[in-house]
Amino acid sequence: TQEYLKGLRSIYSADKILGHLRGLSDLKALVAGEAILDQYSYCVALGKTTKETIVASKFTHEELFAGGAVATANHIAGFCKEVTLLTSLGSDPAEEKFVRSKLRPNVRLEVIRTPDRPTVRKQRYIDPNELRKIFEIQYLDDTPISGAVEADMARRLEKESARHDLLIVNDFGHGLMSQKLREQASRCGKFLALNTQSNAANHGFNAVTKYERADYVAIDEIEMRVATSDKYGLIPDLAAGVKKRLSVSTFLVSRGPSGSVVLTSDGWHEAPALARRIVDRVGAGDALFAVTSPCAFRGMPPDVLCFIGNCVGALAVEIVGNREPIDPVKLFKFVETLLK
């Protein structure tokens, strides 16, 4: 890592890199994707029950975070002038009130109501002493959205994309982004930043190749292997294939503790992981995608993009879930510390 940073310092000053980040401040970004409520239920294990082979636990407290595309919009809002979040919520007005209360001031919420399906909620049972996740329950309906919801989403996507500089799609594979909407996003004529996630609910059914094209793609190694149906192939070869298929200008593959790599027409750029301590990995990939998307739109050099992404990831894993978005001031200070 020190050798990597030494090499980066020889090319860029901290001021130069921070100048790239400050250059995002006039942008208007549209974020589309599923809102997710992340519920952290903290409980302490009491021991095995007397009559069953299960562990009894004592509930202590819980927290509720605004995750998914909501978190993505909040991360972006720290760097861009204006952000619009286009998402769906269930029929409970308390959930919309909660989501609105968690948005940064420069995020405008465009809600599509889905009375026939709930807001996606992921409840994790957690040991508070080590923040170790014990069990997870997901409340969702990932069947295809209704024709009325799809038409409403399509209308708003067309209207909003026209008044924004870039479209950022955070597709969690929970049913909101239908085939029609994926095609519309691909053909909207705006810079498209794309992240499609593989998770327990959709594993194998939400490949990035379900989209026709994108200008910037950020996915992790598993998601790339899902897209290529290749478990053991070399990352450069697999990424090059996906990049060509989607006509992607900038392709980022995050690799967790192994850092990240960026592929452009100029070749490969790698950066090691920069995390100082790991508290919680939930939401770290969303944070990386969120902050690097406008960077890619602005044409940030790929080696700098890779570095910034890993800086964001390092800060994100120090935050419990989506308790708070990435703080630009903390990011700037982190960059300065690494490059001084």
mmCIF file of C-alpha atoms in Angstrom:
data_model
loop_
_atom_site.group_PDB
_atom_site.id
_atom_site.type_symbol
_atom_site.label_atom_id
_atom_site.label_comp_id
_atom_site.label_asym_id
_atom_site.label_seq_id
_atom_site.Cartn_x
_atom_site.Cartn_y
_atom_site.Cartn_z
ATOM 1 C CA THR A 1 0.000 0.000 0.000
ATOM 2 C CA GLN A 2 2.792 2.432 0.848
ATOM 3 C CA GLU A 3 4.473 1.773 -2.491
ATOM 4 C CA TYR A 4 1.172 2.395 -4.247
ATOM 5 C CA LEU A 5 0.651 5.700 -2.403
ATOM 6 C CA LYS A 6 4.237 6.745 -3.100
ATOM 7 C CA GLY A 7 3.661 6.191 -6.797
ATOM 8 C CA LEU A 8 0.389 8.119 -6.720
ATOM 9 C CA ARG A 9 2.042 11.056 -4.911
ATOM 10 C CA SER A 10 4.633 11.268 -7.670
ATOM 11 C CA ILE A 11 1.867 11.923 -10.195
ATOM 12 C CA TYR A 12 -0.850 13.802 -8.300
ATOM 13 C CA SER A 13 -0.934 16.234 -5.423
ATOM 14 C CA ALA A 14 -3.755 16.115 -2.901
ATOM 15 C CA ASP A 15 -4.937 19.499 -4.191
ATOM 16 C CA LYS A 16 -5.145 18.143 -7.731
ATOM 17 C CA ILE A 17 -7.287 15.191 -6.670
ATOM 18 C CA LEU A 18 -9.485 17.289 -4.401
ATOM 19 C CA GLY A 19 -9.942 19.690 -7.298
ATOM 20 C CA HIS A 20 -11.533 16.853 -9.257
ATOM 21 C CA LEU A 21 -13.980 16.248 -6.393
ATOM 22 C CA ARG A 22 -14.816 19.936 -6.033
ATOM 23 C CA GLY A 23 -15.526 19.963 -9.757
ATOM 24 C CA LEU A 24 -18.651 17.878 -9.138
ATOM 25 C CA SER A 25 -20.431 20.644 -7.233
ATOM 26 C CA ASP A 26 -22.444 21.993 -10.177
ATOM 27 C CA LEU A 27 -23.906 18.659 -11.283
ATOM 28 C CA LYS A 28 -27.525 17.534 -11.227
ATOM 29 C CA ALA A 29 -27.892 13.784 -10.752
ATOM 30 C CA LEU A 30 -30.940 11.539 -11.066
ATOM 31 C CA VAL A 31 -30.888 8.337 -8.993
ATOM 32 C CA ALA A 32 -33.323 5.524 -9.825
ATOM 33 C CA GLY A 33 -33.702 2.272 -7.924
ATOM 34 C CA GLU A 34 -35.222 0.480 -4.962
ATOM 35 C CA ALA A 35 -35.452 2.135 -1.578
ATOM 36 C CA ILE A 36 -34.482 -0.281 1.188
ATOM 37 C CA LEU A 37 -35.153 0.051 4.895
ATOM 38 C CA ASP A 38 -32.271 -1.505 6.819
ATOM 39 C CA GLN A 39 -33.478 -2.575 10.254
ATOM 40 C CA TYR A 40 -30.794 -3.496 12.776
ATOM 41 C CA SER A 41 -32.250 -5.449 15.705
ATOM 42 C CA TYR A 42 -29.642 -5.860 18.418
ATOM 43 C CA CYS A 43 -29.886 -8.898 20.682
ATOM 44 C CA VAL A 44 -27.688 -10.741 23.169
ATOM 45 C CA ALA A 45 -27.528 -14.545 23.198
ATOM 46 C CA LEU A 46 -28.850 -16.103 26.417
ATOM 47 C CA GLY A 47 -28.128 -19.738 25.625
ATOM 48 C CA LYS A 48 -29.742 -22.884 24.298
ATOM 49 C CA THR A 49 -33.411 -23.343 25.118
ATOM 50 C CA THR A 50 -34.329 -26.338 27.265
ATOM 51 C CA LYS A 51 -36.791 -27.954 24.854
ATOM 52 C CA GLU A 52 -35.441 -27.060 21.408
ATOM 53 C CA THR A 53 -32.055 -26.975 19.729
ATOM 54 C CA ILE A 54 -32.170 -23.213 19.245
ATOM 55 C CA VAL A 55 -30.389 -20.285 20.882
ATOM 56 C CA ALA A 56 -32.571 -17.861 22.821
ATOM 57 C CA SER A 57 -31.598 -14.193 22.585
ATOM 58 C CA LYS A 58 -32.607 -11.078 24.489
ATOM 59 C CA PHE A 59 -33.649 -8.070 22.429
ATOM 60 C CA THR A 60 -31.885 -4.860 23.498
ATOM 61 C CA HIS A 61 -32.664 -2.140 20.940
ATOM 62 C CA GLU A 62 -32.895 -1.433 17.224
ATOM 63 C CA GLU A 63 -32.039 1.139 14.575
ATOM 64 C CA LEU A 64 -33.634 1.866 11.218
ATOM 65 C CA PHE A 65 -31.569 3.184 8.327
ATOM 66 C CA ALA A 66 -32.548 4.493 4.895
ATOM 67 C CA GLY A 67 -30.610 2.256 2.529
ATOM 68 C CA GLY A 68 -30.622 1.146 -1.071
ATOM 69 C CA ALA A 69 -31.077 3.953 -3.583
ATOM 70 C CA VAL A 70 -31.879 6.353 -0.722
ATOM 71 C CA ALA A 71 -28.371 5.915 0.660
ATOM 72 C CA THR A 72 -26.912 6.285 -2.832
ATOM 73 C CA ALA A 73 -28.733 9.598 -3.326
ATOM 74 C CA ASN A 74 -27.500 10.878 0.038
ATOM 75 C CA HIS A 75 -23.889 9.992 -0.740
ATOM 76 C CA ILE A 76 -24.058 11.795 -4.090
ATOM 77 C CA ALA A 77 -25.742 14.837 -2.555
ATOM 78 C CA GLY A 78 -22.612 15.559 -0.537
ATOM 79 C CA PHE A 79 -20.746 16.294 -3.764
ATOM 80 C CA CYS A 80 -23.336 17.418 -6.340
ATOM 81 C CA LYS A 81 -25.546 20.489 -6.503
ATOM 82 C CA GLU A 82 -28.873 18.717 -6.871
ATOM 83 C CA VAL A 83 -30.047 15.116 -6.635
ATOM 84 C CA THR A 84 -33.449 13.675 -7.492
ATOM 85 C CA LEU A 85 -34.338 10.236 -6.157
ATOM 86 C CA LEU A 86 -36.877 8.272 -8.196
ATOM 87 C CA THR A 87 -38.004 5.250 -6.213
ATOM 88 C CA SER A 88 -41.004 3.282 -4.999
ATOM 89 C CA LEU A 89 -42.481 2.903 -1.528
ATOM 90 C CA GLY A 90 -45.315 0.841 -0.130
ATOM 91 C CA SER A 91 -48.582 2.212 1.222
ATOM 92 C CA ASP A 92 -47.399 3.063 4.755
ATOM 93 C CA PRO A 93 -47.123 6.888 5.002
ATOM 94 C CA ALA A 94 -44.827 6.538 8.015
ATOM 95 C CA GLU A 95 -42.191 4.983 5.774
ATOM 96 C CA GLU A 96 -42.225 7.936 3.383
ATOM 97 C CA LYS A 97 -42.012 10.313 6.334
ATOM 98 C CA PHE A 98 -39.014 8.386 7.641
ATOM 99 C CA VAL A 99 -37.254 8.374 4.261
ATOM 100 C CA ARG A 100 -37.816 12.106 3.808
ATOM 101 C CA SER A 101 -36.416 12.765 7.286
ATOM 102 C CA LYS A 102 -33.179 11.028 6.312
ATOM 103 C CA LEU A 103 -32.567 12.846 3.024
ATOM 104 C CA ARG A 104 -29.958 15.548 2.660
ATOM 105 C CA PRO A 105 -31.473 19.010 1.954
ATOM 106 C CA ASN A 106 -30.510 18.966 -1.725
ATOM 107 C CA VAL A 107 -32.215 15.633 -2.444
ATOM 108 C CA ARG A 108 -35.680 15.793 -3.995
ATOM 109 C CA LEU A 109 -37.824 12.687 -3.589
ATOM 110 C CA GLU A 110 -40.035 11.423 -6.419
ATOM 111 C CA VAL A 111 -42.129 8.596 -4.960
ATOM 112 C CA ILE A 112 -44.116 6.006 -6.858
ATOM 113 C CA ARG A 113 -46.636 4.292 -4.615
ATOM 114 C CA THR A 114 -46.940 0.503 -4.806
ATOM 115 C CA PRO A 115 -49.949 -0.398 -2.630
ATOM 116 C CA ASP A 116 -49.762 -4.020 -3.774
ATOM 117 C CA ARG A 117 -46.195 -4.518 -2.546
ATOM 118 C CA PRO A 118 -44.315 -3.387 0.578
ATOM 119 C CA THR A 119 -41.264 -1.191 0.799
ATOM 120 C CA VAL A 120 -38.249 -3.496 0.820
ATOM 121 C CA ARG A 121 -37.129 -4.036 4.403
ATOM 122 C CA LYS A 122 -34.126 -6.071 5.476
ATOM 123 C CA GLN A 123 -34.087 -6.911 9.162
ATOM 124 C CA ARG A 124 -30.774 -8.075 10.547
ATOM 125 C CA TYR A 125 -30.392 -9.518 14.028
ATOM 126 C CA ILE A 126 -27.066 -8.401 15.424
ATOM 127 C CA ASP A 127 -24.833 -9.085 18.403
ATOM 128 C CA PRO A 128 -24.142 -5.531 19.672
ATOM 129 C CA ASN A 129 -20.832 -6.444 21.279
ATOM 130 C CA GLU A 130 -19.051 -7.344 18.053
ATOM 131 C CA LEU A 131 -21.637 -6.028 15.571
ATOM 132 C CA ARG A 132 -21.811 -9.595 14.308
ATOM 133 C CA LYS A 133 -24.825 -10.412 12.165
ATOM 134 C CA ILE A 134 -26.673 -13.512 13.318
ATOM 135 C CA PHE A 135 -29.731 -13.769 11.099
ATOM 136 C CA GLU A 136 -31.575 -11.799 8.427
ATOM 137 C CA ILE A 137 -35.213 -11.599 7.346
ATOM 138 C CA GLN A 138 -36.228 -9.836 4.133
ATOM 139 C CA TYR A 139 -39.688 -8.353 3.635
ATOM 140 C CA LEU A 140 -40.186 -7.899 -0.092
ATOM 141 C CA ASP A 141 -42.237 -8.774 -3.129
ATOM 142 C CA ASP A 142 -39.990 -9.127 -6.145
ATOM 143 C CA THR A 143 -42.644 -10.197 -8.630
ATOM 144 C CA PRO A 144 -42.941 -7.945 -11.716
ATOM 145 C CA ILE A 145 -44.368 -4.501 -10.990
ATOM 146 C CA SER A 146 -47.844 -3.700 -12.283
ATOM 147 C CA GLY A 147 -48.383 -2.079 -15.647
ATOM 148 C CA ALA A 148 -49.609 1.111 -13.966
ATOM 149 C CA VAL A 149 -46.511 1.400 -11.780
ATOM 150 C CA GLU A 150 -44.259 0.662 -14.744
ATOM 151 C CA ALA A 151 -45.966 3.341 -16.852
ATOM 152 C CA ASP A 152 -45.687 5.890 -14.033
ATOM 153 C CA MET A 153 -42.025 5.052 -13.509
ATOM 154 C CA ALA A 154 -41.331 5.299 -17.255
ATOM 155 C CA ARG A 155 -43.055 8.683 -17.508
ATOM 156 C CA ARG A 156 -41.137 10.136 -14.593
ATOM 157 C CA LEU A 157 -37.856 8.616 -15.733
ATOM 158 C CA GLU A 158 -38.220 10.305 -19.110
ATOM 159 C CA LYS A 159 -39.191 13.644 -17.576
ATOM 160 C CA GLU A 160 -36.518 13.704 -14.896
ATOM 161 C CA SER A 161 -33.627 12.389 -16.989
ATOM 162 C CA ALA A 162 -34.116 15.315 -19.377
ATOM 163 C CA ARG A 163 -33.398 17.859 -16.637
ATOM 164 C CA HIS A 164 -30.380 16.136 -15.090
ATOM 165 C CA ASP A 165 -26.783 15.737 -16.209
ATOM 166 C CA LEU A 166 -26.534 12.025 -15.500
ATOM 167 C CA LEU A 167 -28.695 9.035 -14.625
ATOM 168 C CA ILE A 168 -27.508 6.720 -11.849
ATOM 169 C CA VAL A 169 -29.319 3.384 -11.677
ATOM 170 C CA ASN A 170 -28.988 1.379 -8.456
ATOM 171 C CA ASP A 171 -30.679 -1.911 -9.364
ATOM 172 C CA PHE A 172 -30.977 -4.299 -6.409
ATOM 173 C CA GLY A 173 -32.960 -6.845 -8.390
ATOM 174 C CA HIS A 174 -36.094 -6.589 -6.246
ATOM 175 C CA GLY A 175 -38.493 -6.022 -9.137
ATOM 176 C CA LEU A 176 -38.644 -2.264 -9.671
ATOM 177 C CA MET A 177 -36.446 -2.068 -12.768
ATOM 178 C CA SER A 178 -38.473 -4.029 -15.318
ATOM 179 C CA GLN A 179 -37.217 -4.978 -18.771
ATOM 180 C CA LYS A 180 -38.969 -1.950 -20.259
ATOM 181 C CA LEU A 181 -37.392 0.396 -17.710
ATOM 182 C CA ARG A 182 -33.957 -1.128 -18.225
ATOM 183 C CA GLU A 183 -34.287 -0.507 -21.951
ATOM 184 C CA GLN A 184 -35.458 3.050 -21.317
ATOM 185 C CA ALA A 185 -32.525 3.765 -19.016
ATOM 186 C CA SER A 186 -30.088 2.380 -21.581
ATOM 187 C CA ARG A 187 -31.580 4.509 -24.366
ATOM 188 C CA CYS A 188 -32.298 7.729 -22.453
ATOM 189 C CA GLY A 189 -29.469 9.637 -24.117
ATOM 190 C CA LYS A 190 -27.905 10.671 -20.826
ATOM 191 C CA PHE A 191 -24.693 9.462 -19.215
ATOM 192 C CA LEU A 192 -25.719 6.210 -17.510
ATOM 193 C CA ALA A 193 -23.950 4.985 -14.380
ATOM 194 C CA LEU A 194 -25.043 1.468 -13.525
ATOM 195 C CA ASN A 195 -24.815 -0.860 -10.545
ATOM 196 C CA THR A 196 -26.690 -4.159 -10.469
ATOM 197 C CA GLN A 197 -26.421 -6.137 -7.278
ATOM 198 C CA SER A 198 -26.380 -9.845 -6.614
ATOM 199 C CA ASN A 199 -27.829 -10.679 -3.224
ATOM 200 C CA ALA A 200 -29.560 -13.512 -1.396
ATOM 201 C CA ALA A 201 -32.952 -12.655 -2.905
ATOM 202 C CA ASN A 202 -31.922 -12.444 -6.563
ATOM 203 C CA HIS A 203 -28.654 -14.352 -6.873
ATOM 204 C CA GLY A 204 -28.073 -15.242 -10.503
ATOM 205 C CA PHE A 205 -31.074 -13.295 -11.815
ATOM 206 C CA ASN A 206 -29.812 -9.705 -11.771
ATOM 207 C CA ALA A 207 -26.813 -9.583 -14.065
ATOM 208 C CA VAL A 208 -25.565 -6.251 -15.376
ATOM 209 C CA THR A 209 -25.894 -7.694 -18.888
ATOM 210 C CA LYS A 210 -29.684 -7.350 -18.596
ATOM 211 C CA TYR A 211 -29.033 -3.739 -19.623
ATOM 212 C CA GLU A 212 -28.207 -2.829 -23.218
ATOM 213 C CA ARG A 213 -25.467 -0.313 -22.488
ATOM 214 C CA ALA A 214 -23.948 1.993 -19.895
ATOM 215 C CA ASP A 215 -21.246 4.639 -19.723
ATOM 216 C CA TYR A 216 -20.001 3.641 -16.286
ATOM 217 C CA VAL A 217 -20.432 0.344 -14.465
ATOM 218 C CA ALA A 218 -19.358 -0.433 -10.895
ATOM 219 C CA ILE A 219 -19.963 -3.963 -9.628
ATOM 220 C CA ASP A 220 -18.090 -6.409 -7.434
ATOM 221 C CA GLU A 221 -16.220 -9.504 -8.544
ATOM 222 C CA ILE A 222 -19.075 -11.907 -7.793
ATOM 223 C CA GLU A 223 -21.522 -9.748 -9.754
ATOM 224 C CA MET A 224 -19.145 -9.738 -12.707
ATOM 225 C CA ARG A 225 -18.826 -13.525 -12.568
ATOM 226 C CA VAL A 226 -22.621 -13.821 -12.463
ATOM 227 C CA ALA A 227 -22.817 -11.645 -15.581
ATOM 228 C CA THR A 228 -20.326 -13.833 -17.436
ATOM 229 C CA SER A 229 -21.353 -17.209 -15.950
ATOM 230 C CA ASP A 230 -17.662 -17.797 -15.331
ATOM 231 C CA LYS A 231 -16.546 -18.886 -11.864
ATOM 232 C CA TYR A 232 -12.796 -19.089 -12.413
ATOM 233 C CA GLY A 233 -11.881 -16.857 -15.357
ATOM 234 C CA LEU A 234 -9.341 -14.062 -15.021
ATOM 235 C CA ILE A 235 -10.844 -10.729 -13.980
ATOM 236 C CA PRO A 236 -9.263 -8.703 -16.837
ATOM 237 C CA ASP A 237 -10.659 -11.087 -19.440
ATOM 238 C CA LEU A 238 -14.144 -11.208 -17.937
ATOM 239 C CA ALA A 239 -14.351 -7.452 -17.424
ATOM 240 C CA ALA A 240 -13.169 -6.780 -20.963
ATOM 241 C CA GLY A 241 -15.963 -8.974 -22.282
ATOM 242 C CA VAL A 242 -18.667 -7.203 -20.277
ATOM 243 C CA LYS A 243 -17.194 -3.801 -21.144
ATOM 244 C CA LYS A 244 -17.383 -4.579 -24.847
ATOM 245 C CA ARG A 245 -20.891 -6.036 -24.635
ATOM 246 C CA LEU A 246 -22.309 -2.942 -22.890
ATOM 247 C CA SER A 247 -20.085 -0.399 -24.684
ATOM 248 C CA VAL A 248 -18.887 0.806 -21.280
ATOM 249 C CA SER A 249 -16.300 3.588 -21.191
ATOM 250 C CA THR A 250 -15.247 3.023 -17.575
ATOM 251 C CA PHE A 251 -15.671 -0.318 -15.803
ATOM 252 C CA LEU A 252 -14.873 -0.652 -12.082
ATOM 253 C CA VAL A 253 -14.683 -3.985 -10.284
ATOM 254 C CA SER A 254 -14.553 -3.783 -6.490
ATOM 255 C CA ARG A 255 -12.815 -6.666 -4.746
ATOM 256 C CA GLY A 256 -13.303 -5.915 -1.055
ATOM 257 C CA PRO A 257 -10.065 -6.482 0.874
ATOM 258 C CA SER A 258 -8.211 -6.903 -2.435
ATOM 259 C CA GLY A 259 -8.997 -3.332 -3.490
ATOM 260 C CA SER A 260 -10.468 -2.451 -6.867
ATOM 261 C CA VAL A 261 -9.581 -2.319 -10.538
ATOM 262 C CA VAL A 262 -10.744 0.018 -13.297
ATOM 263 C CA LEU A 263 -10.753 -0.841 -16.982
ATOM 264 C CA THR A 264 -10.888 1.853 -19.672
ATOM 265 C CA SER A 265 -9.753 2.052 -23.274
ATOM 266 C CA ASP A 266 -6.321 2.978 -21.890
ATOM 267 C CA GLY A 267 -5.990 -0.285 -19.975
ATOM 268 C CA TRP A 268 -6.064 -1.447 -16.358
ATOM 269 C CA HIS A 269 -5.603 0.564 -13.190
ATOM 270 C CA GLU A 270 -5.492 -1.021 -9.739
ATOM 271 C CA ALA A 271 -5.683 0.320 -6.192
ATOM 272 C CA PRO A 272 -5.292 -1.573 -2.910
ATOM 273 C CA ALA A 273 -7.868 -1.501 -0.130
ATOM 274 C CA LEU A 274 -7.300 1.472 2.179
ATOM 275 C CA ALA A 275 -9.541 0.595 5.133
ATOM 276 C CA ARG A 276 -8.105 1.357 8.567
ATOM 277 C CA ARG A 277 -10.722 -0.589 10.503
ATOM 278 C CA ILE A 278 -13.858 -2.475 9.532
ATOM 279 C CA VAL A 279 -17.034 -1.904 11.525
ATOM 280 C CA ASP A 280 -19.711 -2.895 8.994
ATOM 281 C CA ARG A 281 -19.499 -3.698 5.296
ATOM 282 C CA VAL A 282 -23.203 -3.071 4.586
ATOM 283 C CA GLY A 283 -23.592 -0.161 2.171
ATOM 284 C CA ALA A 284 -19.894 0.224 1.368
ATOM 285 C CA GLY A 285 -20.328 -0.826 -2.257
ATOM 286 C CA ASP A 286 -23.225 1.594 -2.683
ATOM 287 C CA ALA A 287 -21.092 4.422 -1.306
ATOM 288 C CA LEU A 288 -18.245 3.622 -3.688
ATOM 289 C CA PHE A 289 -20.614 3.490 -6.658
ATOM 290 C CA ALA A 290 -22.400 6.682 -5.623
ATOM 291 C CA VAL A 291 -19.354 8.905 -5.294
ATOM 292 C CA THR A 292 -17.454 7.543 -8.294
ATOM 293 C CA SER A 293 -20.412 7.873 -10.695
ATOM 294 C CA PRO A 294 -20.248 11.682 -11.059
ATOM 295 C CA CYS A 295 -16.447 11.346 -11.077
ATOM 296 C CA ALA A 296 -16.695 9.081 -14.115
ATOM 297 C CA PHE A 297 -19.118 11.526 -15.747
ATOM 298 C CA ARG A 298 -16.577 14.317 -15.291
ATOM 299 C CA GLY A 299 -13.879 12.203 -16.907
ATOM 300 C CA MET A 300 -11.725 11.766 -13.817
ATOM 301 C CA PRO A 301 -8.499 9.893 -14.676
ATOM 302 C CA PRO A 302 -9.080 6.180 -14.050
ATOM 303 C CA ASP A 303 -6.212 5.823 -11.575
ATOM 304 C CA VAL A 304 -7.664 8.692 -9.539
ATOM 305 C CA LEU A 305 -11.165 7.230 -9.842
ATOM 306 C CA CYS A 306 -9.883 3.932 -8.482
ATOM 307 C CA PHE A 307 -8.143 5.700 -5.584
ATOM 308 C CA ILE A 308 -11.177 7.827 -4.701
ATOM 309 C CA GLY A 309 -13.433 4.782 -4.800
ATOM 310 C CA ASN A 310 -11.232 2.946 -2.328
ATOM 311 C CA CYS A 311 -11.025 6.007 -0.071
ATOM 312 C CA VAL A 312 -14.826 6.137 -0.011
ATOM 313 C CA GLY A 313 -15.011 2.413 0.674
ATOM 314 C CA ALA A 314 -12.543 2.769 3.543
ATOM 315 C CA LEU A 315 -14.679 5.457 5.180
ATOM 316 C CA ALA A 316 -17.920 3.564 4.520
ATOM 317 C CA VAL A 317 -16.849 0.394 6.347
ATOM 318 C CA GLU A 318 -16.264 2.495 9.468
ATOM 319 C CA ILE A 319 -19.971 3.439 9.530
ATOM 320 C CA VAL A 320 -22.660 1.174 10.992
ATOM 321 C CA GLY A 321 -24.910 0.269 8.062
ATOM 322 C CA ASN A 322 -26.317 3.378 6.411
ATOM 323 C CA ARG A 323 -26.408 5.367 9.637
ATOM 324 C CA GLU A 324 -24.917 8.368 7.859
ATOM 325 C CA PRO A 325 -23.737 9.236 4.342
ATOM 326 C CA ILE A 326 -20.131 9.842 3.362
ATOM 327 C CA ASP A 327 -18.964 13.204 4.713
ATOM 328 C CA PRO A 328 -17.072 15.158 2.016
ATOM 329 C CA VAL A 329 -14.948 16.908 4.662
ATOM 330 C CA LYS A 330 -13.820 13.558 6.084
ATOM 331 C CA LEU A 331 -13.086 12.281 2.582
ATOM 332 C CA PHE A 332 -10.998 15.351 1.763
ATOM 333 C CA LYS A 333 -9.027 14.981 5.002
ATOM 334 C CA PHE A 334 -8.497 11.268 4.362
ATOM 335 C CA VAL A 335 -7.145 11.982 0.874
ATOM 336 C CA GLU A 336 -4.823 14.658 2.261
ATOM 337 C CA THR A 337 -3.580 12.304 4.976
ATOM 338 C CA LEU A 338 -2.790 9.543 2.505
ATOM 339 C CA LEU A 339 -1.003 11.822 0.052
ATOM 340 C CA LYS A 340 0.931 14.104 2.396
#
